[in-house]
Amino acid sequence: MSLCIQLDMECSAICYAAAQLMSLGSERANEICKICAGICEACAKECAKHDNVHCKECSVACENCAIECRKMVA
């Protein structure tokens, strides 16, 4: 579970950074959104491996976030 927790924390940090940069209208927001999508996808895959309800919910949320981030940079 340690990798799952690590990725959860990374995902949280990068999502916060992406939201902050988007709210500022930063020219770098797209770059951060690309990174955010990759981290969210990794987090979703790792969380999906675990049977805990909160892990399954996290997996779905991270997958949805990755989809939205990819839309932002399309």
PDB file of C-alpha atoms in Angstrom:
ATOM      1  CA  MET A   1       0.000   0.000   0.000  1.00  0.00           C
ATOM      2  CA  SER A   2       2.958   2.358   0.372  1.00  0.00           C
ATOM      3  CA  LEU A   3       3.124   3.042  -3.388  1.00  0.00           C
ATOM      4  CA  CYS A   4      -0.616   3.705  -3.395  1.00  0.00           C
ATOM      5  CA  ILE A   5      -0.264   6.244  -0.593  1.00  0.00           C
ATOM      6  CA  GLN A   6       2.749   7.872  -2.257  1.00  0.00           C
ATOM      7  CA  LEU A   7       0.875   8.259  -5.543  1.00  0.00           C
ATOM      8  CA  ASP A   8      -2.177   9.609  -3.708  1.00  0.00           C
ATOM      9  CA  MET A   9      -0.044  12.342  -2.171  1.00  0.00           C
ATOM     10  CA  GLU A  10       1.674  13.131  -5.484  1.00  0.00           C
ATOM     11  CA  CYS A  11      -1.695  13.253  -7.233  1.00  0.00           C
ATOM     12  CA  SER A  12      -3.090  15.611  -4.632  1.00  0.00           C
ATOM     13  CA  ALA A  13      -0.090  17.927  -4.874  1.00  0.00           C
ATOM     14  CA  ILE A  14      -0.056  18.105  -8.674  1.00  0.00           C
ATOM     15  CA  CYS A  15      -3.840  18.565  -8.900  1.00  0.00           C
ATOM     16  CA  TYR A  16      -3.600  21.474  -6.494  1.00  0.00           C
ATOM     17  CA  ALA A  17      -0.732  23.006  -8.487  1.00  0.00           C
ATOM     18  CA  ALA A  18      -2.622  22.572 -11.762  1.00  0.00           C
ATOM     19  CA  ALA A  19      -5.748  24.204 -10.329  1.00  0.00           C
ATOM     20  CA  GLN A  20      -3.717  27.101  -8.982  1.00  0.00           C
ATOM     21  CA  LEU A  21      -1.953  27.726 -12.294  1.00  0.00           C
ATOM     22  CA  MET A  22      -5.201  27.490 -14.254  1.00  0.00           C
ATOM     23  CA  SER A  23      -6.857  29.989 -11.920  1.00  0.00           C
ATOM     24  CA  LEU A  24      -3.955  32.362 -12.498  1.00  0.00           C
ATOM     25  CA  GLY A  25      -4.236  32.011 -16.267  1.00  0.00           C
ATOM     26  CA  SER A  26      -0.665  30.743 -16.413  1.00  0.00           C
ATOM     27  CA  GLU A  27       0.944  29.950 -19.754  1.00  0.00           C
ATOM     28  CA  ARG A  28       2.402  26.879 -18.019  1.00  0.00           C
ATOM     29  CA  ALA A  29      -0.980  25.410 -17.033  1.00  0.00           C
ATOM     30  CA  ASN A  30      -1.062  23.077 -20.047  1.00  0.00           C
ATOM     31  CA  GLU A  31       2.343  21.662 -19.201  1.00  0.00           C
ATOM     32  CA  ILE A  32       1.270  20.991 -15.625  1.00  0.00           C
ATOM     33  CA  CYS A  33      -2.007  19.447 -16.820  1.00  0.00           C
ATOM     34  CA  LYS A  34      -0.043  16.964 -18.962  1.00  0.00           C
ATOM     35  CA  ILE A  35       2.031  15.966 -15.935  1.00  0.00           C
ATOM     36  CA  CYS A  36      -1.088  15.875 -13.782  1.00  0.00           C
ATOM     37  CA  ALA A  37      -2.819  13.486 -16.192  1.00  0.00           C
ATOM     38  CA  GLY A  38       0.128  11.092 -16.079  1.00  0.00           C
ATOM     39  CA  ILE A  39       0.286  11.071 -12.301  1.00  0.00           C
ATOM     40  CA  CYS A  40      -3.485  10.671 -12.009  1.00  0.00           C
ATOM     41  CA  GLU A  41      -3.396   7.711 -14.403  1.00  0.00           C
ATOM     42  CA  ALA A  42      -0.616   6.055 -12.408  1.00  0.00           C
ATOM     43  CA  CYS A  43      -2.532   6.646  -9.194  1.00  0.00           C
ATOM     44  CA  ALA A  44      -5.740   5.232 -10.700  1.00  0.00           C
ATOM     45  CA  LYS A  45      -3.972   2.067 -11.839  1.00  0.00           C
ATOM     46  CA  GLU A  46      -2.304   1.513  -8.486  1.00  0.00           C
ATOM     47  CA  CYS A  47      -5.456   2.172  -6.462  1.00  0.00           C
ATOM     48  CA  ALA A  48      -7.446  -0.209  -8.686  1.00  0.00           C
ATOM     49  CA  LYS A  49      -5.191  -3.056  -7.513  1.00  0.00           C
ATOM     50  CA  HIS A  50      -6.550  -2.840  -3.959  1.00  0.00           C
ATOM     51  CA  ASP A  51      -9.882  -4.161  -2.705  1.00  0.00           C
ATOM     52  CA  ASN A  52     -10.608  -1.354  -0.249  1.00  0.00           C
ATOM     53  CA  VAL A  53     -13.679   0.741  -1.091  1.00  0.00           C
ATOM     54  CA  HIS A  54     -11.736   3.979  -0.670  1.00  0.00           C
ATOM     55  CA  CYS A  55      -9.090   2.725  -3.109  1.00  0.00           C
ATOM     56  CA  LYS A  56     -11.731   1.882  -5.712  1.00  0.00           C
ATOM     57  CA  GLU A  57     -13.311   5.324  -5.262  1.00  0.00           C
ATOM     58  CA  CYS A  58      -9.896   6.972  -5.522  1.00  0.00           C
ATOM     59  CA  SER A  59      -9.163   5.034  -8.694  1.00  0.00           C
ATOM     60  CA  VAL A  60     -12.349   6.302 -10.343  1.00  0.00           C
ATOM     61  CA  ALA A  61     -11.709   9.883  -9.221  1.00  0.00           C
ATOM     62  CA  CYS A  62      -8.125   9.815 -10.486  1.00  0.00           C
ATOM     63  CA  GLU A  63      -9.172   8.338 -13.825  1.00  0.00           C
ATOM     64  CA  ASN A  64     -11.805  11.073 -14.214  1.00  0.00           C
ATOM     65  CA  CYS A  65      -9.225  13.711 -13.338  1.00  0.00           C
ATOM     66  CA  ALA A  66      -6.803  12.326 -15.923  1.00  0.00           C
ATOM     67  CA  ILE A  67      -9.534  12.470 -18.572  1.00  0.00           C
ATOM     68  CA  GLU A  68     -10.328  16.093 -17.745  1.00  0.00           C
ATOM     69  CA  CYS A  69      -6.641  17.057 -17.729  1.00  0.00           C
ATOM     70  CA  ARG A  70      -6.198  15.496 -21.162  1.00  0.00           C
ATOM     71  CA  LYS A  71      -9.179  17.531 -22.403  1.00  0.00           C
ATOM     72  CA  MET A  72      -7.525  20.701 -21.099  1.00  0.00           C
ATOM     73  CA  VAL A  73      -4.446  20.162 -23.239  1.00  0.00           C
ATOM     74  CA  ALA A  74      -6.195  18.832 -26.357  1.00  0.00           C
TER      75      ALA A  74
END
